[in-house]
XYZ file of C-alpha atoms in Angstrom:
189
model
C -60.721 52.833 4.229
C -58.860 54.623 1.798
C -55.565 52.782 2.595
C -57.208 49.256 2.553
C -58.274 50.020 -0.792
C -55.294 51.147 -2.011
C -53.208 48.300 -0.282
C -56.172 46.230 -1.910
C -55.887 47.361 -5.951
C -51.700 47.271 -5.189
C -52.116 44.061 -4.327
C -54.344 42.467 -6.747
C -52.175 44.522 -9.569
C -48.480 42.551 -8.256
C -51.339 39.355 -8.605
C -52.115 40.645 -12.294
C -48.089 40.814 -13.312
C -47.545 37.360 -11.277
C -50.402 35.777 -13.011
C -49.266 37.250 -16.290
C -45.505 36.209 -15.781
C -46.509 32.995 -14.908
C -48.811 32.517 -18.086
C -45.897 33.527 -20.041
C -43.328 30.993 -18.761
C -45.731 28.163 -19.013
C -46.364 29.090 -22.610
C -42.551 29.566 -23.467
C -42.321 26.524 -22.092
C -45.301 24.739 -24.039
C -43.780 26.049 -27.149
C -40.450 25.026 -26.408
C -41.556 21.430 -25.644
C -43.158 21.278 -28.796
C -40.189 22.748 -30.864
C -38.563 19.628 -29.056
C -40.849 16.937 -29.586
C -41.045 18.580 -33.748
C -37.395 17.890 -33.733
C -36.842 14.780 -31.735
C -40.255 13.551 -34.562
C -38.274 14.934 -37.707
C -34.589 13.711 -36.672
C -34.637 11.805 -34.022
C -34.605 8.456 -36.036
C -31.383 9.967 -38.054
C -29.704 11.115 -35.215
C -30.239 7.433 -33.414
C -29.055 5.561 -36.805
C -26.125 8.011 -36.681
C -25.301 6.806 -33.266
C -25.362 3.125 -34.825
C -23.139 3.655 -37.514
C -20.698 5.462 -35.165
C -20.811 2.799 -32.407
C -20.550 -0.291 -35.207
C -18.228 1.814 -36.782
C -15.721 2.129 -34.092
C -15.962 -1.944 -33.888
C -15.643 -2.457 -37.046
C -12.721 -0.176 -36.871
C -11.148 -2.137 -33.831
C -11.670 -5.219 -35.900
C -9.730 -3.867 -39.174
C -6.926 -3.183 -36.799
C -6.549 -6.352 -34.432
C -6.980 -7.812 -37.821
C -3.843 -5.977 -39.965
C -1.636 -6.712 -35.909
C -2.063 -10.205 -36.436
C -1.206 -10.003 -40.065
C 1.694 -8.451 -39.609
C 3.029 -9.787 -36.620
C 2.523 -13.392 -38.105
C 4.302 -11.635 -41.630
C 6.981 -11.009 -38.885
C 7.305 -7.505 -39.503
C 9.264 -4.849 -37.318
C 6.775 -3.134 -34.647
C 7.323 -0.078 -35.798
C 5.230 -0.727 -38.626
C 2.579 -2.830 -37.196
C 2.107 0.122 -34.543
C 2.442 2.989 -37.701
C -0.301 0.672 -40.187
C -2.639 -0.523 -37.629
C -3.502 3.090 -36.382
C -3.212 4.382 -39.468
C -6.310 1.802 -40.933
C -7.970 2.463 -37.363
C -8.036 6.375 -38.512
C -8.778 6.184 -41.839
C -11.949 3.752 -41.048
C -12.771 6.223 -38.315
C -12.701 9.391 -40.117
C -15.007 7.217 -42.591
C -17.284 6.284 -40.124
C -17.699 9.890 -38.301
C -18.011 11.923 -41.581
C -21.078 8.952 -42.491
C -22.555 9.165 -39.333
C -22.595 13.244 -39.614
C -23.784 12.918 -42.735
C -26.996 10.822 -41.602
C -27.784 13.121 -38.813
C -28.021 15.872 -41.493
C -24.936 17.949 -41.277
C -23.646 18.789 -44.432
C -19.887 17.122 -44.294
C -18.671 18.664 -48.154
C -17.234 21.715 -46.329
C -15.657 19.034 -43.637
C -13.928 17.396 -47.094
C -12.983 20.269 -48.668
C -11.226 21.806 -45.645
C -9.664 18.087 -44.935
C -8.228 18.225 -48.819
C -6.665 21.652 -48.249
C -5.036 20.795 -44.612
C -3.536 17.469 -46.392
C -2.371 19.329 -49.215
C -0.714 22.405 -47.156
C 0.894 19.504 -44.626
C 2.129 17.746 -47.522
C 3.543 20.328 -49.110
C 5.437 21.647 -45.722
C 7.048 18.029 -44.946
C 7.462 17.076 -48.014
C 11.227 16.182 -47.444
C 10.396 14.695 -44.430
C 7.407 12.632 -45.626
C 9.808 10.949 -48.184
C 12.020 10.105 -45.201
C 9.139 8.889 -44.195
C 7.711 6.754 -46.703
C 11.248 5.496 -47.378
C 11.387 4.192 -43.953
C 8.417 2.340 -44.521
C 9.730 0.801 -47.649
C 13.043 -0.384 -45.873
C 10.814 -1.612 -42.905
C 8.671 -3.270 -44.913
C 10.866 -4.911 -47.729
C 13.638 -5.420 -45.406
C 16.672 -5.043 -47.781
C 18.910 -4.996 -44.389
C 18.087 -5.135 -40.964
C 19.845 -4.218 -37.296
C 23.151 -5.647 -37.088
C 23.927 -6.080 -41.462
C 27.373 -4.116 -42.497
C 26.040 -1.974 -45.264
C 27.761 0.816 -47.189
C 25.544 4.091 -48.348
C 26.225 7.597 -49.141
C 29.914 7.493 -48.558
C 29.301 5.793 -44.858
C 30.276 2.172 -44.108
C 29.127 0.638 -40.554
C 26.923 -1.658 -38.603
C 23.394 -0.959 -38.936
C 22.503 0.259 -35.175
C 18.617 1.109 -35.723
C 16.064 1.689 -38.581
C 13.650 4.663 -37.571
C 11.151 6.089 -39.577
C 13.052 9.107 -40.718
C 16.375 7.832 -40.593
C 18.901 4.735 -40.261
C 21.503 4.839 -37.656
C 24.778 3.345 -38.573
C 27.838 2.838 -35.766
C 30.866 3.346 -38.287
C 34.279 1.172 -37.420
C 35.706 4.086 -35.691
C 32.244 3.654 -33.452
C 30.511 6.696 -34.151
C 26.872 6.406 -34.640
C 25.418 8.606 -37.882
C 22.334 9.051 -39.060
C 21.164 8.813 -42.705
C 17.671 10.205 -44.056
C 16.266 7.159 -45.599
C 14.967 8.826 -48.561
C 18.733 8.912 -49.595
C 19.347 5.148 -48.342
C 16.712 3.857 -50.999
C 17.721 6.446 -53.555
C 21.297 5.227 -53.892
């Protein structure tokens, strides 16, 4: 009888840590649902209007674009620059849109600004030779003071224009060698 009882009391003790386990998890999980539904009842409606402004964002964004393609393309402009100024308004509206969408589902976004400002600022200051190639090549691209093909004479160097790129202009000289001049120094002379 002895070992019944003790089989008995060893039993109904692994029932006691079962039954406590089990009491446990269900209450974790109680308390855990009702963290959830607390949260889902205090943000939800921010985090679903953030989801609005980022999906009518991105349209809007697609719309800004198609729009400045046409515009161009109808301006007749070289497709270097349609490609270059329609993503760069599809970017700028959709950095717009995500840092106002973060911003109604509560996250803070002045630390996001801050440590945008700085990353511009160092990049700038890296390239900044070759971000006034750069912007030069947008000025010749979009004021067109010569195009493929035009004899020009720059820097010393008289040729055919082969190519305008945004960093430099290729010219093929009469002696047919093709040489490349930074445009900062093609709209500077």
């Amino acid at each position: 009888m002895n070992i019944a009882e003790n089989t008995a009391d060893t039993a109904q003790q692994a029932a006691n840590v079962v039954q406590a386990d089990v009491q446990n998890q269900v209450t974790q999980s109680v308390t855990t649902l009702d963290h959830l539904k607390d949260f889902l009842l205090n943000h939800g409606p921010d985090v679903i209007y953030a989801i609005i402004i980022f999906i009518v964002g991105r349209y809007v964004a697609r719309v800004f674009k198609n729009l400045a393609v046409r515009m161009m393309t109808h301006a007749n402009y070289d497709h270097t620059v349609i490609t270059f100024v329609s993503q760069l308004i599809y970017y700028a509206i959709m950095a717009l849109v995500l840092l106002s969408a973060l911003n109604k589902a509560g996250i803070p976004t002045n630390s996001f600004l801050a440590a945008f400002g700085a990353f511009g600022l160092a990049v700038g200051l890296a390239l900044q030779s070759n971000l006034s190639n750069f912007a030069s090549g947008l000025l010749i691209l979009i004021f067109k003071p010569f195009k493929a093909g035009d004899w020009i004479a720059v820097g010393g160097v008289e040729g055919s224009v082969k190519g305008i790129q945004m960093m430099n202009t290729a010219i093929t000289t009469k002696d047919n060698k093709t040489i490349f001049i930074p445009n900062s120094s093609i709209t500077s002379s």
